[in-house]
PDB file of C-alpha atoms and ligand atoms in Angstrom:
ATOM      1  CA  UNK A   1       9.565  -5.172  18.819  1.00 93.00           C
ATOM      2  CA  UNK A   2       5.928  -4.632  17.975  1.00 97.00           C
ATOM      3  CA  UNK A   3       3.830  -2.507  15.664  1.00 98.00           C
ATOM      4  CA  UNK A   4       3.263   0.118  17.939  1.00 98.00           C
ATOM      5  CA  UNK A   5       6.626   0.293  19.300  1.00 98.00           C
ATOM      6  CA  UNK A   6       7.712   1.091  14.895  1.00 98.00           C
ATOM      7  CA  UNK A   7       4.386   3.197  15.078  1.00 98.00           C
ATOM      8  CA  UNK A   8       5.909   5.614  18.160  1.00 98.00           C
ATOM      9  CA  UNK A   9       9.205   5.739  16.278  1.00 98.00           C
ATOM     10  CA  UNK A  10       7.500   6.921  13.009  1.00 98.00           C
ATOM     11  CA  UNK A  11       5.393   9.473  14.887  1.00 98.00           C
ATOM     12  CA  UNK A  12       8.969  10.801  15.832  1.00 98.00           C
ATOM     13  CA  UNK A  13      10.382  10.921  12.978  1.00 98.00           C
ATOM     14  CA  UNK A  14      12.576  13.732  11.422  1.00 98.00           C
ATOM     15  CA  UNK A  15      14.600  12.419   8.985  1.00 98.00           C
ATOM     16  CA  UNK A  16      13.176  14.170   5.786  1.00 98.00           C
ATOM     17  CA  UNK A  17      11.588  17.512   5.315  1.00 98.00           C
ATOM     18  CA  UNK A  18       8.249  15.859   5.088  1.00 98.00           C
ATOM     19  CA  UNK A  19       7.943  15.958   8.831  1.00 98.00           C
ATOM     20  CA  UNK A  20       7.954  19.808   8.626  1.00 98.00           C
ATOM     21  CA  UNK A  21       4.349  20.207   6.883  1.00 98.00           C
ATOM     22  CA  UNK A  22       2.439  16.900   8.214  1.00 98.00           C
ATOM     23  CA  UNK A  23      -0.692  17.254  10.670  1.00 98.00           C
ATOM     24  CA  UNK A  24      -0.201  13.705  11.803  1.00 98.00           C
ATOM     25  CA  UNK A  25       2.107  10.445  10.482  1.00 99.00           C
ATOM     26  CA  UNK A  26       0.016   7.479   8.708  1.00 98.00           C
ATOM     27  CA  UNK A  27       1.732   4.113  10.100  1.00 98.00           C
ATOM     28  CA  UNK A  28      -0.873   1.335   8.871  1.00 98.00           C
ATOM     29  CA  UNK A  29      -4.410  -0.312   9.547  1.00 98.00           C
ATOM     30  CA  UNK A  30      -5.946  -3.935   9.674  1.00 98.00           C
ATOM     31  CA  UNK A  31      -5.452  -6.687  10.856  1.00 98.00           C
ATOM     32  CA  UNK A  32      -1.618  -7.126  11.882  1.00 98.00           C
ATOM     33  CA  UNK A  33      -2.121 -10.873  11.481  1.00 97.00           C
ATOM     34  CA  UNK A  34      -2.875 -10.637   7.950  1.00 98.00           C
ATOM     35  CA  UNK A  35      -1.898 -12.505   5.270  1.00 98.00           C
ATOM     36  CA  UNK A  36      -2.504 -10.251   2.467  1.00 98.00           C
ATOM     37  CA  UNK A  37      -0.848  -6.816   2.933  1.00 98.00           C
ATOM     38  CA  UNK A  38      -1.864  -3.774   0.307  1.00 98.00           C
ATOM     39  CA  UNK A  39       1.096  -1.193  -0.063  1.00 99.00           C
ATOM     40  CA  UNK A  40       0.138   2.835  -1.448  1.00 98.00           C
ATOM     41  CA  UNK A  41       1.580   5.529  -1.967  1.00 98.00           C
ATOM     42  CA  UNK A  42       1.814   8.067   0.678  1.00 98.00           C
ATOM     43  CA  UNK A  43      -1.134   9.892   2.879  1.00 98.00           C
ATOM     44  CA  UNK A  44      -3.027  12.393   1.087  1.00 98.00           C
ATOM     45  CA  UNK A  45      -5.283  15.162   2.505  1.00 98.00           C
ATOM     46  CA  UNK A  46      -7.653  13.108   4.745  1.00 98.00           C
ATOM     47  CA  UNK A  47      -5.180  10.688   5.354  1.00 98.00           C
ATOM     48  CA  UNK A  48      -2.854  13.741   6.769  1.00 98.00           C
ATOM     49  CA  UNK A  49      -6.072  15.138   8.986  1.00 98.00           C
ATOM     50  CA  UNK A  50      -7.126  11.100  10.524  1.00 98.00           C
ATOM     51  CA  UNK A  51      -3.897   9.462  10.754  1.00 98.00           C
ATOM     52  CA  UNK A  52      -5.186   6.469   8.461  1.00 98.00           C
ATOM     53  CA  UNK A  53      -4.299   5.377   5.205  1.00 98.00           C
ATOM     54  CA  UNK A  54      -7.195   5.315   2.534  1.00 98.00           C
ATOM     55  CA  UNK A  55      -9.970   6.868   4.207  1.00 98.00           C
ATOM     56  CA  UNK A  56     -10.554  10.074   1.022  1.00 97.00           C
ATOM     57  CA  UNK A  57     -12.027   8.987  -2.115  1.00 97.00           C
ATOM     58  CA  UNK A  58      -9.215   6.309  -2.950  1.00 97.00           C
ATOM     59  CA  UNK A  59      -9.648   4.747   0.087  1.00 98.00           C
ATOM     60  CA  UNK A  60     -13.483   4.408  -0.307  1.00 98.00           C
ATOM     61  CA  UNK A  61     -12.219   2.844  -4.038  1.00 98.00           C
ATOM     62  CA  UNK A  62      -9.991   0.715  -2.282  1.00 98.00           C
ATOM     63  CA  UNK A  63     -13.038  -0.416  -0.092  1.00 98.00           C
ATOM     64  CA  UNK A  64     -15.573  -1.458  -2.802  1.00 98.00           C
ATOM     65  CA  UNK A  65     -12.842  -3.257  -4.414  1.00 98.00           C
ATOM     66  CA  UNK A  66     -12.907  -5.536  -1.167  1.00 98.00           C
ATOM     67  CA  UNK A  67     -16.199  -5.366  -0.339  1.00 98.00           C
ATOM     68  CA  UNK A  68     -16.823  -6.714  -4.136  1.00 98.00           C
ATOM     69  CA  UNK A  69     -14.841  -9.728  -3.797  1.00 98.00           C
ATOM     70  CA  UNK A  70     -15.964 -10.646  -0.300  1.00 96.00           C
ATOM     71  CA  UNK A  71     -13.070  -9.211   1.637  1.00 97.00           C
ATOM     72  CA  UNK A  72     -12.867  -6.485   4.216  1.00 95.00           C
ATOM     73  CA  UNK A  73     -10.412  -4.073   5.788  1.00 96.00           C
ATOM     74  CA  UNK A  74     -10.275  -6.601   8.885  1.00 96.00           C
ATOM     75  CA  UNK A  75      -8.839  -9.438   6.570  1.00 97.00           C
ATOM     76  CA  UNK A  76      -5.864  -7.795   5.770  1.00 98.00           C
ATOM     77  CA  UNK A  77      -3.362  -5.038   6.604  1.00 98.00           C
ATOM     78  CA  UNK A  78      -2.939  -1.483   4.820  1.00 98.00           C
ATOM     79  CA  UNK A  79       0.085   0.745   4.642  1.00 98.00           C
ATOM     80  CA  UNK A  80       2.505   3.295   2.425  1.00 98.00           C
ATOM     81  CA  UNK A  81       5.503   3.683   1.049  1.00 98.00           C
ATOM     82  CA  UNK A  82       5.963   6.982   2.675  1.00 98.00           C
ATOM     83  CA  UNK A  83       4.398   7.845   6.153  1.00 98.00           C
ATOM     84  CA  UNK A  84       3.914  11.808   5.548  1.00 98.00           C
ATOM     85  CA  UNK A  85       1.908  13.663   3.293  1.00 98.00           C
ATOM     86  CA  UNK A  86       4.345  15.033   0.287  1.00 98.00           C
ATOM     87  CA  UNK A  87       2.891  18.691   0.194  1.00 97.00           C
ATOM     88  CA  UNK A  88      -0.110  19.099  -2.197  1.00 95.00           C
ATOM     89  CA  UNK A  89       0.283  15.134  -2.910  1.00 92.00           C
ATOM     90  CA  UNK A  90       3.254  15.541  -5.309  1.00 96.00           C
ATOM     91  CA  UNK A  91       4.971  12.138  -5.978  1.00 96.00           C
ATOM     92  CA  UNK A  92       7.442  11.427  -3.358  1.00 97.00           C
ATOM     93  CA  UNK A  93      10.537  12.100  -3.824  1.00 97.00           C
ATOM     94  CA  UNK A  94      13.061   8.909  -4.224  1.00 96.00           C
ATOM     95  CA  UNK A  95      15.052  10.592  -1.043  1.00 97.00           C
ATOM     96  CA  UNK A  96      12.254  10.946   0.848  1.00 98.00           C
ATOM     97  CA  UNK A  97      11.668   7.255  -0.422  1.00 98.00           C
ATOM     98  CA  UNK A  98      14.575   5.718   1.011  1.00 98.00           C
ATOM     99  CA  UNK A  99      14.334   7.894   4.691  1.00 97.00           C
ATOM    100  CA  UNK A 100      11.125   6.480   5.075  1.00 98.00           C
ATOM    101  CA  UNK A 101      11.228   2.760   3.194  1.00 98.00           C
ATOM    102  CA  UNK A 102      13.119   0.882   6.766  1.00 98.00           C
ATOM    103  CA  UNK A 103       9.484   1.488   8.327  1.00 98.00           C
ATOM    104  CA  UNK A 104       7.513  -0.350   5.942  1.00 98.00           C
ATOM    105  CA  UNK A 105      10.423  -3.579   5.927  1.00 98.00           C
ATOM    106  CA  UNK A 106      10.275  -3.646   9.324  1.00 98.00           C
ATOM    107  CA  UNK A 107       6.099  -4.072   9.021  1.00 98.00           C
ATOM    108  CA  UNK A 108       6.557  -6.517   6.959  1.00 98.00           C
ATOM    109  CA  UNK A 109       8.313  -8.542   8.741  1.00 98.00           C
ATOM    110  CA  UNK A 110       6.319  -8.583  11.854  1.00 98.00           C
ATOM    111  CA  UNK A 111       3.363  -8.190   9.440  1.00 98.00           C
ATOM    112  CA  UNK A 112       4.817 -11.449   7.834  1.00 98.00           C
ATOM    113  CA  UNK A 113       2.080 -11.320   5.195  1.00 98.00           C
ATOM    114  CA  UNK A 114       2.263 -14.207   2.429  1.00 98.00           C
ATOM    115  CA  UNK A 115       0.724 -11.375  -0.593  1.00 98.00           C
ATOM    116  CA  UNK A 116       2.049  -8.375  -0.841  1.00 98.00           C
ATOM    117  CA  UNK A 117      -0.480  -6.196  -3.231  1.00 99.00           C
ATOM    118  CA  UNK A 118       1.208  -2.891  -4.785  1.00 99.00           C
ATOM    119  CA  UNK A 119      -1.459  -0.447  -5.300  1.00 98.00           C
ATOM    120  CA  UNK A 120       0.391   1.840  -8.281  1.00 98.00           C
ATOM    121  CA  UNK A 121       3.460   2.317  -9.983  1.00 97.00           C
ATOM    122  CA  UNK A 122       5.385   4.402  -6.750  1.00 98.00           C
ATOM    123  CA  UNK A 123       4.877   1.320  -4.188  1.00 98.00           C
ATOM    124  CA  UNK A 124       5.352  -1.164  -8.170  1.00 98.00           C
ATOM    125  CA  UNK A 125       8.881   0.382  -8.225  1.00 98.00           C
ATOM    126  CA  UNK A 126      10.001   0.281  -5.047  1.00 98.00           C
ATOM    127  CA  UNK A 127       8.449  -3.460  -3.964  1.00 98.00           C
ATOM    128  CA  UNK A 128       9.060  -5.350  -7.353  1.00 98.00           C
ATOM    129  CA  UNK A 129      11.057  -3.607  -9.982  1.00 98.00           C
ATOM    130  CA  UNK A 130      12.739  -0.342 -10.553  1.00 98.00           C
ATOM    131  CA  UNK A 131      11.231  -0.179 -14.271  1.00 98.00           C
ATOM    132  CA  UNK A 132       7.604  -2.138 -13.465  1.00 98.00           C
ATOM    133  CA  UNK A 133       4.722  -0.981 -15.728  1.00 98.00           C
ATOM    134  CA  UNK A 134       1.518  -1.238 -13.821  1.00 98.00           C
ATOM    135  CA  UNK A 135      -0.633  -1.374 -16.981  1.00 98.00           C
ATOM    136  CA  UNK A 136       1.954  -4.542 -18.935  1.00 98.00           C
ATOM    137  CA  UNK A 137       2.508  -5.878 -15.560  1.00 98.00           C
ATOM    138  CA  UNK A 138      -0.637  -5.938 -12.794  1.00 98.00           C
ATOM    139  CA  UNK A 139      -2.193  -8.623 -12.130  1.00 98.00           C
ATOM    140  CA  UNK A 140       1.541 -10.886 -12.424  1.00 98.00           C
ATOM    141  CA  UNK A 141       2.636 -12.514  -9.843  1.00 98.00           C
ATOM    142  CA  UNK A 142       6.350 -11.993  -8.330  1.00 98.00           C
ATOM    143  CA  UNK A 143       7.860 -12.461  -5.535  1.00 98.00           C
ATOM    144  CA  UNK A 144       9.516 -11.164  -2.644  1.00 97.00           C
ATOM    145  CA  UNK A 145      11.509 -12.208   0.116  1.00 93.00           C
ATOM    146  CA  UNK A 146       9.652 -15.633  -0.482  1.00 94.00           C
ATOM    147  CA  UNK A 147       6.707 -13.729  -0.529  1.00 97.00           C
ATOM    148  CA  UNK A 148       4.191 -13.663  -3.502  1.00 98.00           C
ATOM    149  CA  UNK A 149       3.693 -10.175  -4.667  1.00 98.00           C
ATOM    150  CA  UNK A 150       1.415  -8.698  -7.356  1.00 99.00           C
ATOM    151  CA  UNK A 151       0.448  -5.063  -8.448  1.00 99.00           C
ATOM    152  CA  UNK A 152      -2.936  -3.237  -9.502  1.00 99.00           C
ATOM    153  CA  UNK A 153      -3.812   0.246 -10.621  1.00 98.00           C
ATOM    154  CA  UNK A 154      -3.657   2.840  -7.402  1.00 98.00           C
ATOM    155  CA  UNK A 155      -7.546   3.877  -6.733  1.00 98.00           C
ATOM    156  CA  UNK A 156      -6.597   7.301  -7.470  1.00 98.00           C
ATOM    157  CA  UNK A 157      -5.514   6.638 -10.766  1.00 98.00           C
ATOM    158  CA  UNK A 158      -8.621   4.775 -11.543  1.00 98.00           C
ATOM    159  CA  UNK A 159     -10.732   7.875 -10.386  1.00 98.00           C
ATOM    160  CA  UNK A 160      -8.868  10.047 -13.026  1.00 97.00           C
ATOM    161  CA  UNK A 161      -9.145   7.067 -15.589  1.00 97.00           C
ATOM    162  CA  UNK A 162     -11.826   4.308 -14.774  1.00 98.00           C
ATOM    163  CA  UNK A 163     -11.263   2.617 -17.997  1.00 97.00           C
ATOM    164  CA  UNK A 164      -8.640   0.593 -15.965  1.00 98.00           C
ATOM    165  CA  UNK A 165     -11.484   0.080 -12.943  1.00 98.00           C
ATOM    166  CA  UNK A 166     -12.071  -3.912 -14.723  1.00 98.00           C
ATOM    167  CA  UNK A 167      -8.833  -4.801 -14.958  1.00 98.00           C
ATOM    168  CA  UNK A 168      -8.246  -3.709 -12.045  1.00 98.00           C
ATOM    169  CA  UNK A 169     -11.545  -5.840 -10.682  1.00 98.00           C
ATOM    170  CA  UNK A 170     -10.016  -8.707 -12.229  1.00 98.00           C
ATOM    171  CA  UNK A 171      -6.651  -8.700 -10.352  1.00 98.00           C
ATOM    172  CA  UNK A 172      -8.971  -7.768  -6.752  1.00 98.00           C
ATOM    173  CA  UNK A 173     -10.624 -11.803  -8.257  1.00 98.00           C
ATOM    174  CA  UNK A 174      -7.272 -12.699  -8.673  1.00 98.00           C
ATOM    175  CA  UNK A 175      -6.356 -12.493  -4.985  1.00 98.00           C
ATOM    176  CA  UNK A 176      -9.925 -13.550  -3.639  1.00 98.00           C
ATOM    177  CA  UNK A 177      -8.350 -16.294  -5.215  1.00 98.00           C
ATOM    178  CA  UNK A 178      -5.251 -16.879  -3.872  1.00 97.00           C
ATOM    179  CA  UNK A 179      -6.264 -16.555  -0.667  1.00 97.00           C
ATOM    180  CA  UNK A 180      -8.995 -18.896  -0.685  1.00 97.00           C
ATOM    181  CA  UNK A 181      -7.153 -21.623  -2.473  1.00 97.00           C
ATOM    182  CA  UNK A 182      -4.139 -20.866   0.332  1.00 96.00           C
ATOM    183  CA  UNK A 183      -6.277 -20.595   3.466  1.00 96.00           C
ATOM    184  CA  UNK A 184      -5.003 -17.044   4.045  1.00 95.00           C
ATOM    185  CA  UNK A 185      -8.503 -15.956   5.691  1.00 91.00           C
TER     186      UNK A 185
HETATM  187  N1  URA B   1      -3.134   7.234  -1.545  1.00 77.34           N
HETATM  188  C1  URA B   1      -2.162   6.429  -1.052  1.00 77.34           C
HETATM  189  O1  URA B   1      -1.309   5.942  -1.780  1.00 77.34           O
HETATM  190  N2  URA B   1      -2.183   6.161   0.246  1.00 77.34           N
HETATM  191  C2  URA B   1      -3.100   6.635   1.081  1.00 77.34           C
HETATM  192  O2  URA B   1      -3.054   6.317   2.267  1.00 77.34           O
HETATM  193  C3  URA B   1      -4.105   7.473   0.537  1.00 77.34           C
HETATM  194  C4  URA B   1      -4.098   7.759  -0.771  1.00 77.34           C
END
């Protein structure tokens, strides 16, 4: 099995109403030999029109938080929770969670990343802990089928409420770190 053969299944995909009002799925991006792996939300908007996660205003966030500790979308791998755009970006729902949450396990494990980085409490709660608190608990590392997993406010959040953009700078250090002092690039 390989990425695109998950990617051609997603694309397919019916199994929640979600699939009714998307313009295109949103599988993943990077490098699929990465050892760092970021995990959103679901698409928005722009992510809906392109067919890639994080390219509206988040995503450009998400960039300057890489760019700013010397990484780059080519070091590591991008991807949701949820493959569809929930109409006007509502949450997801935790049924449309669990129809769509096999996709994402099975890109992780050909992914095989050794950090898993939760952007925001939806992917938080599903990845680490049903009750996590993003602003107690970012930054913390956990882990995760043997995996080391952390999570940091979702760039969306931080547009609505940039107090949280240096904390959030701190954790983006925080894995610099790790994956310098692990050989991960
Ligand atoms: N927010 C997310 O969580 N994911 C995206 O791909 C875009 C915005």
């Amino acid at each position: 099995m390989t990425l695109q053969d998950i990617d051609n299944r997603v694309k397919g995909c019916i199994a929640c109403d979600l699939c009714k009002t998307r313009t295109n799925t949103v599988f993943g991006t990077g490098n699929p030999n990465a050892s760092i792996m970021f995990v959103g939300e679901a698409p928005g908007r722009n992510e809906d029109e392109t067919g890639i996660p994080f390219v509206g205003a988040a995503g450009h966030l998400l960039d300057d938080y890489l760019t700013a500790v010397g990484l780059s979308r080519e070091d590591v791998y991008i991807a949701n929770i949820i493959k569809c755009r929930p109409p006007n970006n509502r949450d997801p729902r935790p049924d449309e969670e669990d129809c769509c949450i096999h996709f994402l396990h099975e890109q992780i494990d050909l992914i095989n990343p050794k950090l898993i980085v939760c952007l925001g409490r939806i992917a938080a709660k599903r990845l680490i802990d049903p009750n996590f608190q993003v602003t107690r608990q970012h930054g913390e590392i956990y882990s995760y089928q043997g995996r080391k997993i952390m999570a940091t406010f979702h760039p969306a959040a931080l547009l609505r409420n940039p107090a949280n953009k240096v904390p959030t700078f701190t954790d983006f250090e925080k894995i610099y770190e790790i994956a310098k002092q692990e050989n991960y690039l």
